[in-house]
Short mmCIF file of C-alpha atoms in Angstrom, two decimals:
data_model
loop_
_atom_site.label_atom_id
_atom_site.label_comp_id
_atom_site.label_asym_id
_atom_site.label_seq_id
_atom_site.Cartn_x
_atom_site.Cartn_y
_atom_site.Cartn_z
CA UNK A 23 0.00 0.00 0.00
CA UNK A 24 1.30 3.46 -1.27
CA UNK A 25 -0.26 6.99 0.35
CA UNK A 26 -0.62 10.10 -0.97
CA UNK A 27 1.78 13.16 -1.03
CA UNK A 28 1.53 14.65 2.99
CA UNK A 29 0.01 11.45 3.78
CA UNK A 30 1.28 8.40 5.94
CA UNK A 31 0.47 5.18 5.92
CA UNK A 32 -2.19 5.45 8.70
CA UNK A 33 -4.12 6.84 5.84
CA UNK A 34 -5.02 2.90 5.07
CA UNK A 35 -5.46 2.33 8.75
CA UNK A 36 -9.31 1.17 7.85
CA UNK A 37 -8.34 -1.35 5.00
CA UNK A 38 -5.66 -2.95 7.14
CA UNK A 39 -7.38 -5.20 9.03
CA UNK A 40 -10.16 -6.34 6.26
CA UNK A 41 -6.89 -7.13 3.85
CA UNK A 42 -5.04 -8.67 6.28
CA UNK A 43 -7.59 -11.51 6.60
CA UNK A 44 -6.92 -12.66 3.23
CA UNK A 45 -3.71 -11.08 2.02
CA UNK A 46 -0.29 -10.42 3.80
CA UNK A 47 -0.16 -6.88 3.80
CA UNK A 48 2.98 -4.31 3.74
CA UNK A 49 2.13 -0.65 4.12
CA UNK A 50 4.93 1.28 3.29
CA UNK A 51 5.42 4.84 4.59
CA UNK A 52 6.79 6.78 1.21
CA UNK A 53 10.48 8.19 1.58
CA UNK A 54 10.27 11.81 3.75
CA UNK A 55 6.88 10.87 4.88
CA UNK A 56 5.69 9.11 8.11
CA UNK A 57 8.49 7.05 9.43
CA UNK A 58 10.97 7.07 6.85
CA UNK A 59 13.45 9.37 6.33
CA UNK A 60 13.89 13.18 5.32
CA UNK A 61 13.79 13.82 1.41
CA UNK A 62 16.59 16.24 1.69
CA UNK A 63 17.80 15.28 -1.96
CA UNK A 64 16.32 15.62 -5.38
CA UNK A 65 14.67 12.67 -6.54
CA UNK A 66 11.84 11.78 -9.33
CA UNK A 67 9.28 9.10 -8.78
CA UNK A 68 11.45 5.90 -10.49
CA UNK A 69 13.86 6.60 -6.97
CA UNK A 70 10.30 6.07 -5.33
CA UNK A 71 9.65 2.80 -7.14
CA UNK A 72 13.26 1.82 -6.06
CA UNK A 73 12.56 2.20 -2.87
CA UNK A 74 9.66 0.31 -2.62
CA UNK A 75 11.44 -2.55 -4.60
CA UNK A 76 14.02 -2.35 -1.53
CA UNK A 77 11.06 -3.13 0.49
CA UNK A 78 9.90 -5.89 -1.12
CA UNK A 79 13.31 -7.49 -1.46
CA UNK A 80 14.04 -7.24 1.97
CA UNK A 81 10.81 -9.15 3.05
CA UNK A 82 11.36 -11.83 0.12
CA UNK A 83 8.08 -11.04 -2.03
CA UNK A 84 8.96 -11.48 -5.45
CA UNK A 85 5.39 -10.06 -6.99
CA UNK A 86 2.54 -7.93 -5.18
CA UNK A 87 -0.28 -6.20 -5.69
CA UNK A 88 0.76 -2.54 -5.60
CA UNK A 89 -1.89 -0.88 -4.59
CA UNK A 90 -1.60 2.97 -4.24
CA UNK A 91 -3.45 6.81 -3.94
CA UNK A 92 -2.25 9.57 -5.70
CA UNK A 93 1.65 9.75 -6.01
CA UNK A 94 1.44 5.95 -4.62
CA UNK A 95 -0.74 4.70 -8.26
CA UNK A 96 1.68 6.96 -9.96
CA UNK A 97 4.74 4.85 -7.87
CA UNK A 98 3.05 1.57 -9.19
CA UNK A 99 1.94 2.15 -12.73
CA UNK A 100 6.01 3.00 -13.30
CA UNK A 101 6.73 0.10 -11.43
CA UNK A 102 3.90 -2.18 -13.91
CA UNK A 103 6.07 -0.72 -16.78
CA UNK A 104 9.62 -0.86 -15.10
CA UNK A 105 9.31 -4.47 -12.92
CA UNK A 106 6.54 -5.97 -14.85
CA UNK A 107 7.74 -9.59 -13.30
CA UNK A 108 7.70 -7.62 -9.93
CA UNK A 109 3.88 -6.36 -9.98
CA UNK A 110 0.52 -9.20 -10.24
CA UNK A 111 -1.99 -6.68 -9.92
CA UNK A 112 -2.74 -2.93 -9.42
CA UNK A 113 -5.18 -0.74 -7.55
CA UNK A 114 -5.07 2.82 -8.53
CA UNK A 115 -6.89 5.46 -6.56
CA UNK A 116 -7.73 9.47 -7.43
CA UNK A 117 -4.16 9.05 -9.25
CA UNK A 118 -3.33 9.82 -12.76
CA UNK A 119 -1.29 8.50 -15.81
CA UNK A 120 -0.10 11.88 -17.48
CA UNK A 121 2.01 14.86 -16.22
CA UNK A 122 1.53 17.64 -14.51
CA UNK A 123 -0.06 21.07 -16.14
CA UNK A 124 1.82 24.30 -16.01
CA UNK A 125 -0.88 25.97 -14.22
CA UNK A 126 -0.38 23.25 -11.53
CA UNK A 127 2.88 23.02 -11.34
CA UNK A 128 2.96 27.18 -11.23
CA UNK A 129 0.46 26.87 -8.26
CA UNK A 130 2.21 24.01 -6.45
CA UNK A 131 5.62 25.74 -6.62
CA UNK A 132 3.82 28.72 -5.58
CA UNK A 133 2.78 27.47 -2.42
CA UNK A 134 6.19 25.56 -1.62
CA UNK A 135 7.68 29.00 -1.65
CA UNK A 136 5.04 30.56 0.55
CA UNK A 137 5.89 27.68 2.85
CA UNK A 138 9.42 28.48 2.65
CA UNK A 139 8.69 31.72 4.12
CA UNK A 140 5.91 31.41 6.24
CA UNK A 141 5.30 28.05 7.19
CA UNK A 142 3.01 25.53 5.90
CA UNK A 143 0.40 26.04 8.49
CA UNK A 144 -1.19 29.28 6.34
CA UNK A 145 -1.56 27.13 3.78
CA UNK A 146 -3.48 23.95 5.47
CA UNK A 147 -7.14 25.35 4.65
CA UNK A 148 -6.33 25.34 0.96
CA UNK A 149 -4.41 21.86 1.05
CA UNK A 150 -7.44 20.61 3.01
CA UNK A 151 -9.73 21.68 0.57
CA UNK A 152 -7.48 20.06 -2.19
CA UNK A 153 -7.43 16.36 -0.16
CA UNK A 154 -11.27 15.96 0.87
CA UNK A 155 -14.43 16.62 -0.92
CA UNK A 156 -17.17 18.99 0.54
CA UNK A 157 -19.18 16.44 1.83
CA UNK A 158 -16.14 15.23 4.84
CA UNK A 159 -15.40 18.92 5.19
CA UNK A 160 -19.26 19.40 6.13
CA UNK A 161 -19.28 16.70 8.15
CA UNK A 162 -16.01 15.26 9.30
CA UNK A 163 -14.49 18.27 10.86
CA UNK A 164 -11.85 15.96 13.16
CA UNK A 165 -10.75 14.03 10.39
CA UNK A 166 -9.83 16.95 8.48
CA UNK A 167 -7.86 19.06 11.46
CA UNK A 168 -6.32 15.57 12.21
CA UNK A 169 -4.97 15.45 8.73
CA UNK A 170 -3.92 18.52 8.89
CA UNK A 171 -1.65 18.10 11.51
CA UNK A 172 -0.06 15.11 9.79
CA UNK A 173 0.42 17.65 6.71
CA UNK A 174 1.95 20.31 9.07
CA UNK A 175 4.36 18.04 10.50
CA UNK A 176 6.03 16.78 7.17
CA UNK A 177 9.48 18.44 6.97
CA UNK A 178 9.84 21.21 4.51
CA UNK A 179 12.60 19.61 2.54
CA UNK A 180 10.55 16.61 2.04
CA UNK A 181 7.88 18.61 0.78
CA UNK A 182 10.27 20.57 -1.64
CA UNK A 183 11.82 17.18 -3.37
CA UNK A 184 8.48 15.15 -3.35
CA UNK A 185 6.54 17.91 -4.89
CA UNK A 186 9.07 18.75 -7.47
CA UNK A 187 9.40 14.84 -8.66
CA UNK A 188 5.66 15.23 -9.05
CA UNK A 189 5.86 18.54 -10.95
CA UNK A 190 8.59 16.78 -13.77
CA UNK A 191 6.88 13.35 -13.82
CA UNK A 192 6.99 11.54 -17.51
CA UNK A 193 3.54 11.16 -19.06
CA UNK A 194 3.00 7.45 -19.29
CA UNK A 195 -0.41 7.39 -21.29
CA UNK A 196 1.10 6.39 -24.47
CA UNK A 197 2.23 3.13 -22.55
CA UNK A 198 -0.70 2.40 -20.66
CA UNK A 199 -1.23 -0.94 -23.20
CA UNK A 200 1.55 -2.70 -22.33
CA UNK A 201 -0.08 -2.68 -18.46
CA UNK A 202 -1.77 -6.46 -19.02
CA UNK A 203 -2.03 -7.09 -15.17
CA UNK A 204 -5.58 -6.77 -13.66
CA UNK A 205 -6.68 -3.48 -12.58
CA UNK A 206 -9.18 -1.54 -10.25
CA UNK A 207 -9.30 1.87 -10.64
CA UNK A 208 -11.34 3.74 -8.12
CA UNK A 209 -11.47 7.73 -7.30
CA UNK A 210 -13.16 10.08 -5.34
CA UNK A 211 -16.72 11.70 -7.09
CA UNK A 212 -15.72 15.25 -5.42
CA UNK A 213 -11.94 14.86 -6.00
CA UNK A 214 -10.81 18.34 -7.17
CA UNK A 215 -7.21 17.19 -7.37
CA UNK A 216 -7.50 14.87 -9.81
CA UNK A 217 -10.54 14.89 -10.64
CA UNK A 218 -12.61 11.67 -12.13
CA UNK A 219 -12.30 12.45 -15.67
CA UNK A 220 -8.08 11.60 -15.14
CA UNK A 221 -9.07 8.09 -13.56
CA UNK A 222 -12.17 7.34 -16.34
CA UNK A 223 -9.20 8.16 -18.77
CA UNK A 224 -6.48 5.81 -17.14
CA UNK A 225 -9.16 2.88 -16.73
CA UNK A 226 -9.43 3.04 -20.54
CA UNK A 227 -6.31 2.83 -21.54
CA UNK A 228 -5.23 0.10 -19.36
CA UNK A 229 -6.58 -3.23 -21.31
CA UNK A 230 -7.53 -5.07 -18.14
CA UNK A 231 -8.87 -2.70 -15.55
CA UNK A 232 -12.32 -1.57 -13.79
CA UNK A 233 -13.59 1.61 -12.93
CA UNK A 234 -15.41 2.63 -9.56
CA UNK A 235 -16.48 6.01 -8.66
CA UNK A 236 -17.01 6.28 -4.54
CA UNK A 237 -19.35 8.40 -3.87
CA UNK A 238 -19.08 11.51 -1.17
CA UNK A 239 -15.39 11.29 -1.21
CA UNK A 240 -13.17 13.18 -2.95
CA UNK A 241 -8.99 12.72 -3.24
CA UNK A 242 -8.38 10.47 -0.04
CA UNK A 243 -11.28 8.69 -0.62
CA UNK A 244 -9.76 5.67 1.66
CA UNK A 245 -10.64 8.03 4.94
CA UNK A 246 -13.29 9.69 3.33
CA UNK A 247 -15.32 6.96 2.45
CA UNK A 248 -13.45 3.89 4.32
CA UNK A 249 -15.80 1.24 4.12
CA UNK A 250 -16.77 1.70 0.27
CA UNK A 251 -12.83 1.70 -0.79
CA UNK A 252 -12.51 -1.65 1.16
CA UNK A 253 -15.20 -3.58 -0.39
CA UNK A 254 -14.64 -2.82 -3.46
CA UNK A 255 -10.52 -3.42 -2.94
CA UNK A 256 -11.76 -7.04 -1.26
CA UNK A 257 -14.18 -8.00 -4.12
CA UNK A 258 -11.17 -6.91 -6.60
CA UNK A 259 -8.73 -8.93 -4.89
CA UNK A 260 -10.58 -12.27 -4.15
CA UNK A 261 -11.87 -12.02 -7.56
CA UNK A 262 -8.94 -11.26 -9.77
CA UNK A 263 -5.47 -11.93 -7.20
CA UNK A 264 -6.14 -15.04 -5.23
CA UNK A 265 -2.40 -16.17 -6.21
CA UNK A 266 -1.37 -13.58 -4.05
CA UNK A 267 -2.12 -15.58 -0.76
CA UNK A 268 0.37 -16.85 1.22
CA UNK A 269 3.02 -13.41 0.52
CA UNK A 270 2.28 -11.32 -1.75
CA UNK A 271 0.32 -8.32 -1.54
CA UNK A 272 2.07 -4.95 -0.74
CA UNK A 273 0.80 -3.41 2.52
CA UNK A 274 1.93 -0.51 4.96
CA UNK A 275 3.90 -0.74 7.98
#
């Protein structure tokens, strides 16, 4: 399992247990988030997949299910075309096959720089609004200030090198074919970030994938709407990745 940018590997702390019933699960906390260490070097998102292949060697899984959210699906649709051998299956939530638009990129350089300066705690109301849809800002007002506390607490240098290797990502869309493993592709219906149109896209150009929409939720759809994301994971993975019993599916921890 894979988080998002400012996210941690709690962020899966719901689909933990279900997964673990069926699967062995590794939950990886992304390099300068959670647990690991301080991105205080440049790095692009093949370093990422690198890392996570360090993982898997060091716990003797030859194949997994990678599934991840955001930069995490970005992580294992390089790793799908990099370690094909590596990868049996993928889950891909609110993430997105293509790069990043100038207007983006302007806006998430933008408000690196302002963090430089000031802080990042001016700018959690705006990330906040960029992570969860308007239906868990209405109603989930702990989940969001807890998040936001996790986003606070990521160093800045982390933030600088993760968000630029997002900003120069590779487009991968006109490679998307070659991806033959099983897919589920699920995203947020009040993602703003990337919204659904980007997963509806990737789920057609993958020759073997689904496409779920999850209601009420919109970019971290696995706190936002907890229960939905795990059923639908479970069904996926019973249905389509049985051979990964007995060591092989990729989970956080």
């Amino acid at each position: 399992m894979l988080h998002s940018f400012l996210c941690n590997g709690s962020m899966w702390s719901e689909q933990v247990e279900p997964l673990s019933e069926y699967f062995r699960v590794i939950n990886i906390d992304i390099r300068g988030h959670g647990q690991s260490g301080e991105a205080d070097q440049p790095l692009d998102i093949y370093d990422l997949v690198k890392d996570i292949l360090a993982v898997l060697d060091a716990e003797g899984v030859d194949s997994a299910v990678w599934a991840g959210l955001s930069i995490g699906g970005m992580i294992a649709l390089r790793a799908a075309l990099v370690v094909p051998q590596r990868v049996s299956g993928l889950v891909l939530l609110d993430s997105h096959a293509g790069t990043e638009t100038r207007f983006k990129k302007f806006k998430y350089r933008a408000m690196v720089a302002t963090a430089k300066l000031f802080g990042i705690d001016p700018l959690l109301p705006k990330v906040a609004r960029l992570m969860f849809g308007r239906h868990t800002l209405q109603t989930q007002p702990e989940l969001v200030q807890h998040w936001k506390q996790i986003f606070s607490a990521m160093p800045l240098a982390s933030i600088d090198n993760v968000c630029d290797a997002l900003c120069h990502r590779d487009s991968l869309k006109s490679r998307l074919a070659e991806i033959s493993q099983p897919t589920l592709v699920l995203v947020g219906e009040e993602d703003i970030s990337l919204p659904p149109p980007c997963s509806e896209a990737l789920a057609r150009r993958l020759p073997n994938a689904v496409l779920e929409i999850i209601p009420r939720a919109g970019h971290l759809s696995t706190l936002e709407q907890p229960a939905a994301v795990t059923k639908s994971m479970l069904e996926f993975l019973l249905a389509h990745c049985r051979d990964t019993r007995n060591g092989t599916m990729i989970r956080s921890a």
